[in-house]
Short mmCIF file of C-alpha atoms in Angstrom, two decimals:
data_model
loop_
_atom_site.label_atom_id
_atom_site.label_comp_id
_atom_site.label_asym_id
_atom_site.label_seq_id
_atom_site.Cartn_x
_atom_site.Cartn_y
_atom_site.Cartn_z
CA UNK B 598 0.00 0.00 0.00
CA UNK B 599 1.50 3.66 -0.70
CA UNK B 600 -0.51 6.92 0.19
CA UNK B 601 -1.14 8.39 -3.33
CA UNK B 602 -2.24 11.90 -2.70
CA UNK B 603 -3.94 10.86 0.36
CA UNK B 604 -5.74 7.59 -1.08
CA UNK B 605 -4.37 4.41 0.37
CA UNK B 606 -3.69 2.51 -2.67
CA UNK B 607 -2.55 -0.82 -3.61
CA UNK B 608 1.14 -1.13 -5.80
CA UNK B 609 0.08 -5.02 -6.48
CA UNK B 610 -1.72 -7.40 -5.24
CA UNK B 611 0.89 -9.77 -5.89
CA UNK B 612 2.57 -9.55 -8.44
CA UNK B 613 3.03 -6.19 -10.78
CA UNK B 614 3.90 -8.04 -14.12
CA UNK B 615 1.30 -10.56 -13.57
CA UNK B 616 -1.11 -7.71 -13.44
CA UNK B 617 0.29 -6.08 -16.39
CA UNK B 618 -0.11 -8.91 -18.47
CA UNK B 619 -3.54 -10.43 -17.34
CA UNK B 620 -4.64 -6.74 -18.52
CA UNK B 621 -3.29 -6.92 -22.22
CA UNK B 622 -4.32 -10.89 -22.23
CA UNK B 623 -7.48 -10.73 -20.37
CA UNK B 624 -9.56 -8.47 -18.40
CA UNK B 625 -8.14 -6.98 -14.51
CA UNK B 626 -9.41 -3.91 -12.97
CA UNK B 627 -8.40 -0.85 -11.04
CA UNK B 628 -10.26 1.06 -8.39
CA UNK B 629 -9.80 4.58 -9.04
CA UNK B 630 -12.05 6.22 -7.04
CA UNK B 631 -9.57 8.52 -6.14
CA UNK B 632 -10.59 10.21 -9.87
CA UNK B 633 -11.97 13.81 -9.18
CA UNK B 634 -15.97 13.78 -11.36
CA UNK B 635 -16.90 17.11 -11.47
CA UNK B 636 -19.82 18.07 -13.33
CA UNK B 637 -20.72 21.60 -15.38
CA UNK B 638 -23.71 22.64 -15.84
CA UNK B 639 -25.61 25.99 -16.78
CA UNK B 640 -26.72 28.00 -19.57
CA UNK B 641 -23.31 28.61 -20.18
CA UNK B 642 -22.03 25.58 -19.82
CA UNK B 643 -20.21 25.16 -23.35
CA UNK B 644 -19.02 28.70 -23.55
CA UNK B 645 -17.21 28.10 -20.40
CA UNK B 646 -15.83 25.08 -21.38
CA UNK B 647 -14.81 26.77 -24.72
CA UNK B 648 -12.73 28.85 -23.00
CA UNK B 649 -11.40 26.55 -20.00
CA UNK B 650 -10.10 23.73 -22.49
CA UNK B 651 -7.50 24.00 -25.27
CA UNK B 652 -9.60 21.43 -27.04
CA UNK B 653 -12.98 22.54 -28.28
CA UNK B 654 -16.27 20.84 -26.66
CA UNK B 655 -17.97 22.35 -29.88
CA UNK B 656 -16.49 18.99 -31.79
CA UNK B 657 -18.90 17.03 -29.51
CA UNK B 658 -22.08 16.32 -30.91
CA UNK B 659 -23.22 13.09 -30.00
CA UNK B 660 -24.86 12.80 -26.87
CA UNK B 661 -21.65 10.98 -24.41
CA UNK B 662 -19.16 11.87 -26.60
CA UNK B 663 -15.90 12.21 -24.60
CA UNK B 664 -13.12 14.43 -25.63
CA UNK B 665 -9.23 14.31 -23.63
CA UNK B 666 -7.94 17.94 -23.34
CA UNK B 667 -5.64 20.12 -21.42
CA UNK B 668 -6.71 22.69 -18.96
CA UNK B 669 -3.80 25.47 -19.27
CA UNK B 670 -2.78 28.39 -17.09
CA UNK B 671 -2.40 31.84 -19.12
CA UNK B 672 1.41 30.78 -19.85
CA UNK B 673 0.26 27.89 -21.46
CA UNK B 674 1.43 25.35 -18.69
CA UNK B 675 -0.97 22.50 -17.98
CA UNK B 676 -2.81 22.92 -15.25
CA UNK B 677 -4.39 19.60 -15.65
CA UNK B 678 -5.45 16.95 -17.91
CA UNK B 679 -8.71 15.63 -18.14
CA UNK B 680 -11.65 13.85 -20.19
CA UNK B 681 -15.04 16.02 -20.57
CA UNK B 682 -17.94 13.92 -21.66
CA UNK B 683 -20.69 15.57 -23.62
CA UNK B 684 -24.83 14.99 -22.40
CA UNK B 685 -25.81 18.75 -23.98
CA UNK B 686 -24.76 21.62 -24.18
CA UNK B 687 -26.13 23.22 -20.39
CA UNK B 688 -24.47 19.68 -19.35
CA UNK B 689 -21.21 18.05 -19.23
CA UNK B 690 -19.31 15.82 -16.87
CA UNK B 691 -15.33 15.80 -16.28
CA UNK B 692 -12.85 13.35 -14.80
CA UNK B 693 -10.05 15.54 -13.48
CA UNK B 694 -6.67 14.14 -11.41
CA UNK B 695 -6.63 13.42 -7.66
CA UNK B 696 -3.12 14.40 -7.44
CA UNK B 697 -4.49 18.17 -8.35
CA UNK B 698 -8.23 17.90 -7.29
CA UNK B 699 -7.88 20.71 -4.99
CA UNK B 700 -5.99 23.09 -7.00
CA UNK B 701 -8.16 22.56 -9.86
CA UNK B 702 -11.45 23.03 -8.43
CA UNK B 703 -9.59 26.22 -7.29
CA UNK B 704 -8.86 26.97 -11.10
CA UNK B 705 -12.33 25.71 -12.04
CA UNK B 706 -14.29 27.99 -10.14
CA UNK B 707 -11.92 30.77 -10.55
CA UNK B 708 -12.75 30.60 -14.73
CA UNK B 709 -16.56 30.74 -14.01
CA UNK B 710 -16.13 34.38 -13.29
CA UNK B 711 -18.86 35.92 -16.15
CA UNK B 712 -20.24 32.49 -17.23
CA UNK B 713 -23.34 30.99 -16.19
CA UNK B 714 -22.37 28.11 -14.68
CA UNK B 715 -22.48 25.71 -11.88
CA UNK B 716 -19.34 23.28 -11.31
CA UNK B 717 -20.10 20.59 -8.67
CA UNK B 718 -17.92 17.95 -7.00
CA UNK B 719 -19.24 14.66 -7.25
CA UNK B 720 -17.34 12.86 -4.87
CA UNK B 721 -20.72 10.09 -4.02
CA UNK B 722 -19.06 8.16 -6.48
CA UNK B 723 -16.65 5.54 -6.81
CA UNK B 724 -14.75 4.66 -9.90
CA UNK B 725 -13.42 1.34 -11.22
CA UNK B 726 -11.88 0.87 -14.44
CA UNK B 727 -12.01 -2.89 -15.71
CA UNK B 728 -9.99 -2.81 -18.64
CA UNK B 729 -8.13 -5.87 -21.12
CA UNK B 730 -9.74 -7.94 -23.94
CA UNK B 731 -11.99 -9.49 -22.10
CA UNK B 732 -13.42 -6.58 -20.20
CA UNK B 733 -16.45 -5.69 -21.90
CA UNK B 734 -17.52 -9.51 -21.75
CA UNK B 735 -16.79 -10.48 -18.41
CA UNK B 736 -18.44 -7.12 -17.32
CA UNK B 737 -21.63 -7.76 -19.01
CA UNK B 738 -21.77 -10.52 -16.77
CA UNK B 739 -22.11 -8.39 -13.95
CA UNK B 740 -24.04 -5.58 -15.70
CA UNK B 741 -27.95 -5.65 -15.55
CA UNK B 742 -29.98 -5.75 -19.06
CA UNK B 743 -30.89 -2.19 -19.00
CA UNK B 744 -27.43 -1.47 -18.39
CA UNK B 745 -26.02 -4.16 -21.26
CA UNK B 746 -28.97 -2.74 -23.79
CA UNK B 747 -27.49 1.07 -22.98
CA UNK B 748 -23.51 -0.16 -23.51
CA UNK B 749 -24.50 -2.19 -27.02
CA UNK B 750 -22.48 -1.08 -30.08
CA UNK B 751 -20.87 1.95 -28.19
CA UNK B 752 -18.22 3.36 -29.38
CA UNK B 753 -14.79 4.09 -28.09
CA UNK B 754 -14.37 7.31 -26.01
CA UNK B 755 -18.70 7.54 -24.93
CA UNK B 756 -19.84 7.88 -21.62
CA UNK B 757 -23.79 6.76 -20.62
CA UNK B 758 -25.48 6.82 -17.99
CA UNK B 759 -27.45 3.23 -17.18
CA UNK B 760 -29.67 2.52 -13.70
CA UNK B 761 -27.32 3.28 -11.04
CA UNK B 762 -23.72 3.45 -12.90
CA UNK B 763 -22.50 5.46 -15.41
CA UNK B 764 -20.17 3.66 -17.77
CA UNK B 765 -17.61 5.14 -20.41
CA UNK B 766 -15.81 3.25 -22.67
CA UNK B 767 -12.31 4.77 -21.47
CA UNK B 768 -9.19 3.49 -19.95
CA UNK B 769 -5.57 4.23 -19.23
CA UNK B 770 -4.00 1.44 -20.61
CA UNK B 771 -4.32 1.40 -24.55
CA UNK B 772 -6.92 -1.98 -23.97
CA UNK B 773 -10.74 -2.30 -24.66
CA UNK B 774 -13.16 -1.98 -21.41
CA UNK B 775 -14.98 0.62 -18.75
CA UNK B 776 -14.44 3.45 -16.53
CA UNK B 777 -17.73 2.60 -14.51
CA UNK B 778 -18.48 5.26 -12.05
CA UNK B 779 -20.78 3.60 -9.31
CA UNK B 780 -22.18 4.82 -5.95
CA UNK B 781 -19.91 4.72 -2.94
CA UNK B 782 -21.80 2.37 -1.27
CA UNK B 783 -22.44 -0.08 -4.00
CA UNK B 784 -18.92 0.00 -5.42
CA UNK B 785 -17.63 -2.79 -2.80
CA UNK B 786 -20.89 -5.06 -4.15
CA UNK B 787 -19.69 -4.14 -7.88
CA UNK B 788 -16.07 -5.02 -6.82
CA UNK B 789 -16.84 -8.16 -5.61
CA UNK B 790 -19.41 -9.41 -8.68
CA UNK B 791 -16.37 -8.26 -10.98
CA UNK B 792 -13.69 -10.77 -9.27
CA UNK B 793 -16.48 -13.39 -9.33
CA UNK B 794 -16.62 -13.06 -13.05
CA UNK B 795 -12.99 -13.87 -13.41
CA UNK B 796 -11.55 -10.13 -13.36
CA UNK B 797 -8.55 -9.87 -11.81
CA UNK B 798 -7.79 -6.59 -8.85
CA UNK B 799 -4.48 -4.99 -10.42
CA UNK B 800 -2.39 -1.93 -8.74
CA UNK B 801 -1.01 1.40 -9.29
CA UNK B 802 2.24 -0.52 -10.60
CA UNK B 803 0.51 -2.21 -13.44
CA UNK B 804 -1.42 1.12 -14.20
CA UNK B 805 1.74 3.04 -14.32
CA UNK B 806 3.44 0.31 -16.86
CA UNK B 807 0.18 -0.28 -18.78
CA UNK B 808 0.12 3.79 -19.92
CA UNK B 809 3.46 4.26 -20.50
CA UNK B 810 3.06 1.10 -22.80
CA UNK B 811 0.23 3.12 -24.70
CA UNK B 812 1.82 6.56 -24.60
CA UNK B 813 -0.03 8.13 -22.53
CA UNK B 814 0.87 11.32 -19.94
CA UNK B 815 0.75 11.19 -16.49
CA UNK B 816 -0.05 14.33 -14.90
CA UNK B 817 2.91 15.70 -12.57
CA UNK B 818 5.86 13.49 -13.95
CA UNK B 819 5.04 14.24 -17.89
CA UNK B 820 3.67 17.26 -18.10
CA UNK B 821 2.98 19.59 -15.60
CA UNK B 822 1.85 23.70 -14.66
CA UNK B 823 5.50 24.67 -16.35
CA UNK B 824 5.46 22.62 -19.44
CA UNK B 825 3.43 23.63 -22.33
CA UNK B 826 0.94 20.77 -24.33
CA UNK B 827 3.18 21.70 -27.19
CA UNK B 828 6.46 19.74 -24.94
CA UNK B 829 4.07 17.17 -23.94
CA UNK B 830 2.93 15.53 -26.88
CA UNK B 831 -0.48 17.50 -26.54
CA UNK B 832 -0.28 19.27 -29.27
CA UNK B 833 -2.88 17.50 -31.02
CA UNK B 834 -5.63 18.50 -27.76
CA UNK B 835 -5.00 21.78 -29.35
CA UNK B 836 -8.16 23.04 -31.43
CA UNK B 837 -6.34 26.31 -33.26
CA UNK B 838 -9.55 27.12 -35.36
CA UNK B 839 -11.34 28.58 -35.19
CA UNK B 840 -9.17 31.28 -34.70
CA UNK B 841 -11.38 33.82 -33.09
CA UNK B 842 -12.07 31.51 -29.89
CA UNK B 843 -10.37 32.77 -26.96
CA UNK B 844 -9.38 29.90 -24.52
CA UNK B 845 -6.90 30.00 -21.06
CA UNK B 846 -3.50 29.89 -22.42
CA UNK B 847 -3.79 30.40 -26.03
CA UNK B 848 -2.27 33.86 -26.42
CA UNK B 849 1.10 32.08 -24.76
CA UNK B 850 0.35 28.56 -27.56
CA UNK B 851 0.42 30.89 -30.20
CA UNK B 852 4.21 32.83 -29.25
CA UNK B 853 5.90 29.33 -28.64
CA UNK B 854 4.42 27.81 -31.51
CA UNK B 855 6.03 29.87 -33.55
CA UNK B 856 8.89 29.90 -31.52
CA UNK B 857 9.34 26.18 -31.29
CA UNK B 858 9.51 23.78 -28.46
CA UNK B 859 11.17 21.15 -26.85
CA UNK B 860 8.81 17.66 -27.75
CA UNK B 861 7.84 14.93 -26.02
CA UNK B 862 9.30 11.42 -27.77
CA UNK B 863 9.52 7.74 -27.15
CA UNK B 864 12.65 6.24 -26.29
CA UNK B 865 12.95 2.17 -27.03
CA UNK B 866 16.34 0.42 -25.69
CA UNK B 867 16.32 -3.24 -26.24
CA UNK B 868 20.05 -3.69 -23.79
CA UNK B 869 19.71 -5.04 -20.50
CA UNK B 870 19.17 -2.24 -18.47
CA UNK B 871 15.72 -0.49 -17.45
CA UNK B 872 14.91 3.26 -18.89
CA UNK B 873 14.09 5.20 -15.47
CA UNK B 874 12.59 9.57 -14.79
CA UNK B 875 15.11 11.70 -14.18
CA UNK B 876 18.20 9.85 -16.38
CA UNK B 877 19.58 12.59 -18.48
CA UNK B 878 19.25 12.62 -22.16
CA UNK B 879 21.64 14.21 -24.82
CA UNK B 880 20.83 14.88 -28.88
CA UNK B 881 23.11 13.41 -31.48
CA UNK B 882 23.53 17.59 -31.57
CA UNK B 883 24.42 17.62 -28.08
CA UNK B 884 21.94 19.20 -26.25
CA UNK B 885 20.18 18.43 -23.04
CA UNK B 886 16.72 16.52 -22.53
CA UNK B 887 15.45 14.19 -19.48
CA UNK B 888 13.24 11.01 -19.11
CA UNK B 889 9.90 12.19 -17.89
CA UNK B 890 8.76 8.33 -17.69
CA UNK B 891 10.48 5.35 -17.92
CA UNK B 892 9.95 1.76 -17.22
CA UNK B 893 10.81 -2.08 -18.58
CA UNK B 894 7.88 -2.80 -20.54
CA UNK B 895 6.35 -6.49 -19.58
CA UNK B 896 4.68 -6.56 -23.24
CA UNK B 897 7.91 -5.57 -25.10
CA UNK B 898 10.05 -7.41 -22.37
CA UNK B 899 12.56 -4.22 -22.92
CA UNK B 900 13.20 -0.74 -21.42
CA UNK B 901 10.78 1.91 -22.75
CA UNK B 902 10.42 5.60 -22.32
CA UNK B 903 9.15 8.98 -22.73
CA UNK B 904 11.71 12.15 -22.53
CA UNK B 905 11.60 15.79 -23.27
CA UNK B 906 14.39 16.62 -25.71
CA UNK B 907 15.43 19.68 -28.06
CA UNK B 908 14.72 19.04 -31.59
CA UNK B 909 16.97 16.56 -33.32
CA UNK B 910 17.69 15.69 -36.95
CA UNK B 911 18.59 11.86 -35.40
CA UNK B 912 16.52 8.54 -34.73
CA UNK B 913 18.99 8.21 -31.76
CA UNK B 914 19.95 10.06 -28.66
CA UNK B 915 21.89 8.95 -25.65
CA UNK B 916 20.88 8.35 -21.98
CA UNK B 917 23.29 8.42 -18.94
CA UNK B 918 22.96 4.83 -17.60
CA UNK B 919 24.71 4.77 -14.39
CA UNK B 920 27.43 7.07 -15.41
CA UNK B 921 27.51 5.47 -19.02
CA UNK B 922 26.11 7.23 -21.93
CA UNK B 923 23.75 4.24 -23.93
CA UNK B 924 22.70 5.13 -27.21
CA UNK B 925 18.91 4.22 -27.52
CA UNK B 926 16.06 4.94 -30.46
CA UNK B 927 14.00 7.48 -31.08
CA UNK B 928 10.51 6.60 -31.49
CA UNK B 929 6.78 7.95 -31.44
CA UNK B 930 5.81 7.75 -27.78
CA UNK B 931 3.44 4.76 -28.09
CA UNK B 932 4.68 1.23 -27.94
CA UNK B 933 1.51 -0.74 -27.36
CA UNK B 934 -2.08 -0.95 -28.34
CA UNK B 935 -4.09 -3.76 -28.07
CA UNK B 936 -2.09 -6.07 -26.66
CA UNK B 937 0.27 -5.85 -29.91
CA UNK B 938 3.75 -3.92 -30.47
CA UNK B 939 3.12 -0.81 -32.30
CA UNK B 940 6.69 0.03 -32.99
CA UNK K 160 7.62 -11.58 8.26
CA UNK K 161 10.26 -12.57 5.78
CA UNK K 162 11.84 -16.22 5.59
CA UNK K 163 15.26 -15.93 7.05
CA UNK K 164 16.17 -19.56 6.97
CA UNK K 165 18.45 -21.10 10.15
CA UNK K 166 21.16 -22.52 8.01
CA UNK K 167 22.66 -19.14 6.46
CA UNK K 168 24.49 -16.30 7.16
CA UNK K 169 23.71 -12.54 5.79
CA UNK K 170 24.80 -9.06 5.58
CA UNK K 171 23.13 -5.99 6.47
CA UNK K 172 23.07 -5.30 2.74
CA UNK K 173 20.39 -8.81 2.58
CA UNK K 174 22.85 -10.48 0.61
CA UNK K 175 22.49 -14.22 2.04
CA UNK K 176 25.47 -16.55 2.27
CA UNK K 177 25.37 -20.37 1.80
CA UNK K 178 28.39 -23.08 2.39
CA UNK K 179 28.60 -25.74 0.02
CA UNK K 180 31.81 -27.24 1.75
CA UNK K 181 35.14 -27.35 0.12
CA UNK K 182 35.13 -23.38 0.43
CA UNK K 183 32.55 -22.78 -1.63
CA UNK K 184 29.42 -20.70 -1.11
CA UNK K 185 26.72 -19.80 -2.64
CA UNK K 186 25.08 -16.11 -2.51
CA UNK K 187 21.52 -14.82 -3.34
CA UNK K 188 19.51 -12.10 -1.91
CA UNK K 189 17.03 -12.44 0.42
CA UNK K 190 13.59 -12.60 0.67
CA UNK K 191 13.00 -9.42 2.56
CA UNK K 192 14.68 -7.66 -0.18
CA UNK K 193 13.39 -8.87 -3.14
CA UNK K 194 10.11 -8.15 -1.51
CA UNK K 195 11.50 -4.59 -1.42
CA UNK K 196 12.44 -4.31 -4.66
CA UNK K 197 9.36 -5.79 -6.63
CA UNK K 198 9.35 -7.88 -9.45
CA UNK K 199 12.67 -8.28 -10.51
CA UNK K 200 13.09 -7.70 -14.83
CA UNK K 201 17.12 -8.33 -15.24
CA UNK K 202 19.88 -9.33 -13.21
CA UNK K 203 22.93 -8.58 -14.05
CA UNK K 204 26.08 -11.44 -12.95
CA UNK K 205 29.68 -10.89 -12.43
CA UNK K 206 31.72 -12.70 -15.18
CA UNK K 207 33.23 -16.32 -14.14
CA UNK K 208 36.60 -16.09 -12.74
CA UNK K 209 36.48 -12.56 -11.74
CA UNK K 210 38.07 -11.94 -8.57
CA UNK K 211 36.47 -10.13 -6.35
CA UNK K 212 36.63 -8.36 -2.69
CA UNK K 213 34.39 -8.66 0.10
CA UNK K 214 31.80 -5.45 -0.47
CA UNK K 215 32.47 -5.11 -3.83
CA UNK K 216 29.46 -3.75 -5.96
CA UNK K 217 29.42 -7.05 -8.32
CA UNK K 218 25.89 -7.35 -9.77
CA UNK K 219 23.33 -5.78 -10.25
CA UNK K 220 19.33 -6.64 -9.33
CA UNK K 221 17.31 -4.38 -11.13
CA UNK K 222 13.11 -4.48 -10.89
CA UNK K 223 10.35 -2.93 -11.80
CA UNK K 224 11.06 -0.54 -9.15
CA UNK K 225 14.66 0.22 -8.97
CA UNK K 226 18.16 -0.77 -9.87
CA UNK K 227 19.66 -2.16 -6.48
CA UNK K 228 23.51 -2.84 -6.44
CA UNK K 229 24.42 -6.54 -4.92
CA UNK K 230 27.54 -6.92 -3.04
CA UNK K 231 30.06 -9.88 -2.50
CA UNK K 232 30.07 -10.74 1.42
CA UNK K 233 32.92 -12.93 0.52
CA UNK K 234 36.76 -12.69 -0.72
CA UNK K 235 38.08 -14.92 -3.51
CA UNK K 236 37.17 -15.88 -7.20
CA UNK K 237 33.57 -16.14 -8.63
CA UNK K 238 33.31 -19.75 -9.81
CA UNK K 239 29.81 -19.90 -11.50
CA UNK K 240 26.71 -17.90 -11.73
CA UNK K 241 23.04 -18.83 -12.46
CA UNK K 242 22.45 -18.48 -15.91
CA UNK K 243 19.41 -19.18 -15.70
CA UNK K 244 18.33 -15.49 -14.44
CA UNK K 245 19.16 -14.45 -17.81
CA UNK K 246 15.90 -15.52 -19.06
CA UNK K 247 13.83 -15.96 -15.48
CA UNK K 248 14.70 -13.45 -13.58
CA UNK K 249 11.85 -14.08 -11.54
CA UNK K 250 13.31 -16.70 -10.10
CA UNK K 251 14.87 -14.05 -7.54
CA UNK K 252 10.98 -13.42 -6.45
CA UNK K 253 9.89 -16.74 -6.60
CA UNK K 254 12.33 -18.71 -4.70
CA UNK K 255 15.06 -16.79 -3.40
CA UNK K 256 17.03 -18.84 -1.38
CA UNK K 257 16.64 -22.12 -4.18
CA UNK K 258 16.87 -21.31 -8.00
CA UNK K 259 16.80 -17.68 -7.70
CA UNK K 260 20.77 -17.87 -6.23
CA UNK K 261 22.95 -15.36 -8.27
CA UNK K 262 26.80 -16.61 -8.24
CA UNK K 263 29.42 -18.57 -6.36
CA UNK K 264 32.58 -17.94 -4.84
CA UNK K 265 35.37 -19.83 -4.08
CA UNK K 266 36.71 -18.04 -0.82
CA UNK K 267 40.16 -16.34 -0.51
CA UNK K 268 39.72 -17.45 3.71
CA UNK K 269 36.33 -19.41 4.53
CA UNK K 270 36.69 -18.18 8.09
CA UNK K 271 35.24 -14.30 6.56
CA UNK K 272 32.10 -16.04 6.62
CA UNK K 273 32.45 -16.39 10.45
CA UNK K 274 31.78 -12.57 10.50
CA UNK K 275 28.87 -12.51 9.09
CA UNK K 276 25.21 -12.01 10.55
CA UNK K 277 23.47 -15.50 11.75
CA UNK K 278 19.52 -15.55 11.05
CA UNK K 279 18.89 -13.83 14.20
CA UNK K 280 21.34 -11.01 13.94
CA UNK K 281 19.74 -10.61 10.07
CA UNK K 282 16.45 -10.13 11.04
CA UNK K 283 17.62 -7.83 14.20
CA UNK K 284 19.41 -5.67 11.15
CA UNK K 285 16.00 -5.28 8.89
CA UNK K 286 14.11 -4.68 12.14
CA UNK K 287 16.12 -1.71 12.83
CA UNK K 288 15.67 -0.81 9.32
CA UNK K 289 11.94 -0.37 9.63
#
């Protein structure tokens, strides 16, 4: 058990590479009801959010359509990063970071200045993410009819709301399955039918491994208040047009886009050795980047990473490896999707 | 509670010591620390026939979690290691004391071992660690 931002939470609940793999190879799942849910809601709703977010709720159309976007400061640092899903447009809900919860309801409620709009804390629910290949059918073992007829044929990235849970077809671990929000007091009951249908309770260790696998940010090591979407590998959250809406931060995108930044890439050593935050990096040109995230990846069964470097005209750089410099490649920072290699 | 078996000796730095007679002995880590350090993903051996000195760094044990140095409680020439780590390093988790051994050493004086910790003073040591 470690205290992550105040939530007693599990590393493993045995083994850490077991977990990893029974989640690309079958179905496990993680309680993270530590999630912030924070619903908006008003008249203004969408405005607000048009001007909070880099990315633009105006793409969403469909009715629990979810969209992944930034939340920047007026320098352009990310505050947070976050999913909003889409019900209308007087109504959306957002899954925020624990790590930042209070900061950002802070930030949240300081941007509703002028907007008519109500943000609200949600913390009367619970959240567990059952994620893997077998997710969606072992859950449906557990989920009522209503709730199975509501899921049917949606699509990646939608949110609805069925009887008592709310389930999104999201994840942090580049698998198929749920985020399933659930009352506190029924989450234990949901829990336990999940185990019973065969899916197995994995930790913060797995989940850390799983989404570096997939390429995606953590909040705090990756990117954080000082580093811009555009370092982050964000820079596709960005909705530039229309060029005429004002959002948090944009004013700031605009002068280092043009300027050019440092970029977030994927770094793949296949040595013995294990790709760790914090090693430096250095360009074939010879300038300074870091690791932001680094791990041995069970899937690959080799080191894996993501750094922050200065542009480079190379498909190598070099990473200081217990006072040796290793030369390692330069990749996109995804590695694995669906169980399979994607380098 | 960790295993700390009767029949070897440790060091502080939960290396564990076996004698396999002739001056021999074998030397792992323990189960307290690969508990510590997770799932273990490569180990890395000292070549045969290095010589080596008693606290030398001389492999490596590196998990999921971290990169932890291992060091020789003994004096004298390494005379095999486990090969088979190179593919299972899990063994380290999975049976520490048995097939998850790391290397051998044939010792410069066998009465070194004398100095080290028994099971009692071993688990006195991680006590004091915690």
């Amino acid at each position: 058990m470690v205290d992550f931002h105040g939530w007693d939470m599990p590393l493993h609940y045995g083994s850490q590479i077991e977990e990893h793999h029974i989640v690309r190879q079958a179905a496990g799942m993680f309680d993270v009801s530590h999630m912030t849910i924070v619903d908006v809601t008003g008249n203004q709703a969408k405005d607000y959010l048009r001007y909070l977010l880099a990315n633009d709720v105006d793409k969403l159309k469909d009715k629990g359509k979810a969209l992944y976007s930034g939340m920047l400061n007026d320098d352009g640092g990310v505050v947070d990063d976050l999913i909003v899903y889409y019900f209308d447009a007087t109504n959306y809900r957002m899954v925020v970071n624990s790590a930042t919860r209070e900061k950002d309801m802070n930030w949240l409620l300081k941007q509703t200045e002028g907007f008519e709009v109500t943000v609200t804390e949600r913390p009367e629910f619970a959240m567990i993410a059952v994620q893997g290949p077998e997710a969606k059918a072992k859950a449906a073992e557990v989920f009522s009819n209503a709730q199975n007829e509501a899921v049917a044929g949606m699509k990646p990235f939608f949110g609805v709301q069925a009887e008592d849970l709310f389930i999104a077809t999201t994840g942090y671990t580049g698998e198929a399955g749920y985020e399933i929000m659930v009352p506190v007091e029924k989450a234990p009951d949901l829990w336990q039918q999940l185990l019973d249908a065969g899916v197995k309770p994995s930790g913060l260790g797995a989940r850390d491994t799983l989404r570096l696998e997939a390429g995606m940010n953590l909040y705090g090591q990756d990117m954080d208040e000082t580093i811009s979407p555009l370092e982050a590998n964000m820079g596709w959250t960005i909705t530039w047009e229309p060029a005429d809406r004002n959002f948090v931060g944009r004013a700031a995108l605009e002068a280092q886009r043009e300027q050019g930044t440092k970029k977030l890439v994927g770094l793949v050593m296949t040595e013995k050795g294990v790709l760790r935050a914090g090693l430096n990096v250095k360009t074939a040109e010879g300038e300074a980047g870091i690791i932001t995230s680094g791990t041995f990846s069970p899937t690959l069964g080799h080191a894996i990473a993501m750094a922050r470097i200065p542009a480079t005209n190379s498909s190598t750089v070099e990473v200081e490896m217990r006072k040796k410099w290793v030369k390692v490649e330069v990749v996109k920072p995804s590695f694995v999707r669906n169980g399979k290699s994607v380098l | 509670m960790s295993t700390i078996p009767n029949d070897l000796r440790y060091a502080a730095s939960h290396e564990w010591v076996r004698p396999e007679g002739d001056g021999v002995f074998t030397i792992g880590i323990t189960e307290h620390a690969q508990d510590l350090l997770g799932d273990m993903v490569f180990v890395d051996l000292p070549d045969v026939g290095d010589q080596v000195n008693a606290g030398d760094d001389v492999a490596v044990a590196e998990s999921v979690k971290a990169a932890s140095d291992v060091y020789t409680p003994i004096t004298g020439e390494v005379l095999a290691v486990n090969e088979e780590l190179e593919d299972s390093p899990e063994l380290v988790n999975s049976d520490p004391y048995g097939d998850g051994w790391l290397f051998k050493i044939k010792a410069d004086d066998v009465a070194e071992v004398d100095e080290l910790l028994d099971a009692e003073g071993y688990a006195a040591s991680i006590e004091d660690d915690e």
